[in-house]
mmCIF file of C-alpha atoms in Angstrom:
data_model
loop_
_atom_site.group_PDB
_atom_site.id
_atom_site.type_symbol
_atom_site.label_atom_id
_atom_site.label_comp_id
_atom_site.label_asym_id
_atom_site.label_seq_id
_atom_site.Cartn_x
_atom_site.Cartn_y
_atom_site.Cartn_z
ATOM 1 C CA MET A 1 -6.822 17.434 16.733
ATOM 2 C CA ALA A 2 -6.055 16.757 12.652
ATOM 3 C CA LYS A 3 -3.328 14.551 13.695
ATOM 4 C CA LEU A 4 -4.765 12.942 16.604
ATOM 5 C CA LEU A 5 -7.373 11.807 14.182
ATOM 6 C CA MET A 6 -4.849 10.367 11.636
ATOM 7 C CA ILE A 7 -3.391 8.431 14.456
ATOM 8 C CA LEU A 8 -6.176 6.962 15.103
ATOM 9 C CA LEU A 9 -7.722 6.216 11.949
ATOM 10 C CA ILE A 10 -3.984 4.555 10.831
ATOM 11 C CA GLY A 11 -4.580 2.020 13.577
ATOM 12 C CA LEU A 12 -7.726 1.446 12.988
ATOM 13 C CA LEU A 13 -7.780 0.957 9.032
ATOM 14 C CA HIS A 14 -4.224 -1.724 9.504
ATOM 15 C CA ASN A 15 -5.711 -3.171 12.924
ATOM 16 C CA GLU A 16 -2.462 -2.406 14.521
ATOM 17 C CA PRO A 17 -1.556 -0.098 17.536
ATOM 18 C CA ALA A 18 -1.632 3.437 16.811
ATOM 19 C CA ILE A 19 1.113 4.539 15.145
ATOM 20 C CA ALA A 20 2.062 8.235 15.057
ATOM 21 C CA LEU A 21 2.725 9.592 10.943
ATOM 22 C CA ASP A 22 3.581 13.273 10.661
ATOM 23 C CA ILE A 23 1.124 14.539 8.465
ATOM 24 C CA ILE A 24 1.632 17.527 6.464
ATOM 25 C CA SER A 25 -1.427 19.700 6.799
ATOM 26 C CA PRO A 26 -3.170 22.201 4.240
ATOM 27 C CA ASN A 27 -1.323 25.205 4.796
ATOM 28 C CA PRO A 28 -1.638 28.646 3.288
ATOM 29 C CA LYS A 29 1.608 28.874 2.950
ATOM 30 C CA LEU A 30 2.112 26.137 0.677
ATOM 31 C CA GLN A 31 2.250 27.093 -3.478
ATOM 32 C CA PRO A 32 0.061 24.402 -5.755
ATOM 33 C CA LYS A 33 3.166 22.711 -6.958
ATOM 34 C CA ASN A 34 4.363 22.631 -3.186
ATOM 35 C CA VAL A 35 1.021 20.848 -2.402
ATOM 36 C CA VAL A 36 1.635 17.894 -5.701
ATOM 37 C CA GLU A 37 5.049 17.682 -4.932
ATOM 38 C CA ILE A 38 4.383 16.217 -0.998
ATOM 39 C CA GLN A 39 1.497 13.625 -2.904
ATOM 40 C CA LEU A 40 3.798 12.799 -5.534
ATOM 41 C CA GLN A 41 6.582 12.144 -2.979
ATOM 42 C CA SER A 42 4.081 10.748 -0.797
ATOM 43 C CA LEU A 43 2.392 8.089 -3.256
ATOM 44 C CA GLN A 44 6.103 7.453 -4.047
ATOM 45 C CA ARG A 45 7.234 5.612 -0.655
ATOM 46 C CA ASN A 46 3.123 4.663 0.031
ATOM 47 C CA ASP A 47 4.445 2.320 2.497
ATOM 48 C CA GLU A 48 6.523 4.330 4.372
ATOM 49 C CA PRO A 49 6.938 4.020 7.632
ATOM 50 C CA ILE A 50 3.385 1.942 7.644
ATOM 51 C CA PRO A 51 1.342 0.673 4.566
ATOM 52 C CA ASP A 52 -0.906 3.261 2.891
ATOM 53 C CA ALA A 53 0.757 6.409 4.589
ATOM 54 C CA GLY A 54 1.453 8.272 1.302
ATOM 55 C CA ILE A 55 -2.208 7.263 0.203
ATOM 56 C CA ILE A 56 -3.114 9.060 4.167
ATOM 57 C CA GLN A 57 -1.000 11.928 2.990
ATOM 58 C CA THR A 58 -2.557 12.355 -0.555
ATOM 59 C CA TRP A 59 -6.105 12.084 1.198
ATOM 60 C CA ALA A 60 -4.425 15.284 3.803
ATOM 61 C CA PHE A 61 -4.615 17.928 0.425
ATOM 62 C CA ALA A 62 -8.413 16.356 -1.590
ATOM 63 C CA HIS A 63 -9.596 19.564 -1.653
ATOM 64 C CA PRO A 64 -13.454 19.495 0.459
ATOM 65 C CA ASN A 65 -15.146 18.857 -3.025
ATOM 66 C CA ASN A 66 -13.066 15.618 -3.536
ATOM 67 C CA ARG A 67 -13.331 14.504 -0.848
ATOM 68 C CA ILE A 68 -17.541 14.589 -1.246
ATOM 69 C CA MET A 69 -16.353 12.204 -4.524
ATOM 70 C CA THR A 70 -14.087 10.125 -3.130
ATOM 71 C CA GLY A 71 -14.403 9.507 0.240
ATOM 72 C CA PRO A 72 -14.530 8.452 2.783
ATOM 73 C CA ILE A 73 -10.630 7.579 2.981
ATOM 74 C CA GLU A 74 -11.033 3.982 2.908
ATOM 75 C CA ARG A 75 -13.182 4.285 -0.475
ATOM 76 C CA PHE A 76 -10.527 6.760 -1.377
ATOM 77 C CA MET A 77 -7.547 4.026 -0.852
ATOM 78 C CA LEU A 78 -9.480 1.744 -3.141
ATOM 79 C CA MET A 79 -9.100 4.246 -6.033
ATOM 80 C CA ILE A 80 -5.471 4.940 -5.557
ATOM 81 C CA LYS A 81 -5.415 1.072 -5.805
ATOM 82 C CA SER A 82 -7.725 1.145 -8.326
ATOM 83 C CA GLN A 83 -6.316 0.044 -12.494
ATOM 84 C CA ASN A 84 -6.388 3.722 -12.931
ATOM 85 C CA TYR A 85 -4.024 4.743 -10.128
ATOM 86 C CA LYS A 86 -2.105 2.634 -8.768
ATOM 87 C CA ASN A 87 0.823 3.068 -11.068
ATOM 88 C CA MET A 88 1.348 5.756 -8.562
ATOM 89 C CA LEU A 89 2.118 3.960 -6.018
ATOM 90 C CA ASN A 90 5.758 3.522 -5.908
ATOM 91 C CA HIS A 91 6.451 4.798 -8.748
ATOM 92 C CA ARG A 92 10.593 5.833 -9.355
ATOM 93 C CA ASP A 93 10.359 9.430 -10.549
ATOM 94 C CA HIS A 94 8.462 12.065 -12.030
ATOM 95 C CA LYS A 95 7.969 15.567 -13.068
ATOM 96 C CA ILE A 96 6.056 18.307 -12.531
ATOM 97 C CA GLU A 97 5.059 21.213 -15.209
ATOM 98 C CA PRO A 98 2.621 23.998 -15.168
ATOM 99 C CA VAL A 99 -0.174 24.293 -17.377
ATOM 100 C CA LEU A 100 -2.668 27.230 -15.978
ATOM 101 C CA GLN A 101 -2.265 29.417 -12.681
ATOM 102 C CA THR A 102 -4.679 32.024 -11.789
ATOM 103 C CA ASN A 103 -5.283 33.358 -8.116
ATOM 104 C CA ASP A 104 -7.287 30.506 -6.987
ATOM 105 C CA ARG A 105 -6.958 27.839 -9.546
ATOM 106 C CA SER A 106 -3.915 25.855 -10.649
ATOM 107 C CA GLN A 107 -3.257 22.986 -13.510
ATOM 108 C CA PHE A 108 -0.147 20.858 -13.438
ATOM 109 C CA SER A 109 0.932 18.046 -16.421
ATOM 110 C CA VAL A 110 2.723 15.699 -13.856
ATOM 111 C CA SER A 111 4.783 12.878 -15.508
ATOM 112 C CA ILE A 112 5.684 9.444 -14.503
ATOM 113 C CA THR A 113 7.891 6.830 -14.412
ATOM 114 C CA THR A 114 6.238 3.529 -12.710
ATOM 115 C CA SER A 115 8.107 0.844 -10.643
ATOM 116 C CA ASP A 116 8.050 -0.674 -14.401
ATOM 117 C CA ASP A 117 9.084 1.834 -16.518
ATOM 118 C CA LYS A 118 5.956 3.007 -18.129
ATOM 119 C CA LYS A 119 5.457 6.950 -18.798
ATOM 120 C CA MET A 120 2.231 8.119 -17.740
ATOM 121 C CA THR A 121 0.737 11.549 -17.412
ATOM 122 C CA PHE A 122 -1.810 13.322 -15.302
ATOM 123 C CA LYS A 123 -3.562 16.750 -15.742
ATOM 124 C CA TRP A 124 -3.191 17.475 -11.500
ATOM 125 C CA GLU A 125 -5.797 20.223 -10.783
ATOM 126 C CA LEU A 126 -5.804 22.604 -7.349
ATOM 127 C CA MET A 127 -7.950 25.044 -5.872
ATOM 128 C CA LYS A 128 -7.412 27.393 -3.033
ATOM 129 C CA VAL A 129 -10.618 26.332 -0.354
ATOM 130 C CA GLN A 130 -12.619 29.493 0.304
ATOM 131 C CA THR A 131 -13.781 28.920 3.732
ATOM 132 C CA GLY A 132 -13.596 26.785 6.691
ATOM 133 C CA GLU A 133 -11.103 24.894 8.103
ATOM 134 C CA PHE A 134 -8.690 24.950 5.382
ATOM 135 C CA SER A 135 -9.039 28.775 4.216
ATOM 136 C CA GLY A 136 -6.236 29.692 1.838
ATOM 137 C CA SER A 137 -4.856 26.459 1.386
ATOM 138 C CA TRP A 138 -4.269 24.880 -2.165
ATOM 139 C CA MET A 139 -5.975 21.385 -2.168
ATOM 140 C CA THR A 140 -6.385 19.139 -4.944
ATOM 141 C CA THR A 141 -9.961 18.843 -6.565
ATOM 142 C CA SER A 142 -8.892 16.200 -9.190
ATOM 143 C CA VAL A 143 -6.565 14.403 -10.994
ATOM 144 C CA SER A 144 -7.179 12.523 -14.504
ATOM 145 C CA THR A 145 -7.094 9.109 -15.467
ATOM 146 C CA PRO A 146 -3.623 8.295 -17.101
ATOM 147 C CA LEU A 147 -2.617 8.863 -20.240
ATOM 148 C CA LEU A 148 0.432 6.641 -22.123
ATOM 149 C CA SER A 149 2.704 9.586 -22.723
ATOM 150 C CA GLY A 150 2.935 11.098 -25.894
ATOM 151 C CA ASN A 151 -0.808 11.744 -25.381
ATOM 152 C CA ALA A 152 -0.830 14.228 -23.123
ATOM 153 C CA PHE A 153 -3.159 17.523 -23.313
#
């Protein structure tokens, strides 16, 4: 069902025929670092196989509480393309360092090298979903605005 909705959503967002996009869904088997890696790799190749596929994949792992604040997806796309987050799109490389891990909360320091060789660091936070469709899955609750490297936490 979720995959069908993504196919329809992609067609609506881009006024194109519906294209199947293999979206990785939240899954209790995925560890927090795996979730961050999936999101970063998707943003790194944002327009593959279609425009904004990386943002759509990233949205799939937005925690339900995060979706309340950043959604719907059209609003989320605008936020990712804004001054604060646009450098994540098509970045050259990234490094994920654990900062905090508990049974239901995880935090990482994520350093990226942008497409124009700037170094930036983000604080990436995840929580394990407690109820509903994604119960037991790690999902992103927040990503800080960027800090130029050297100003990390």
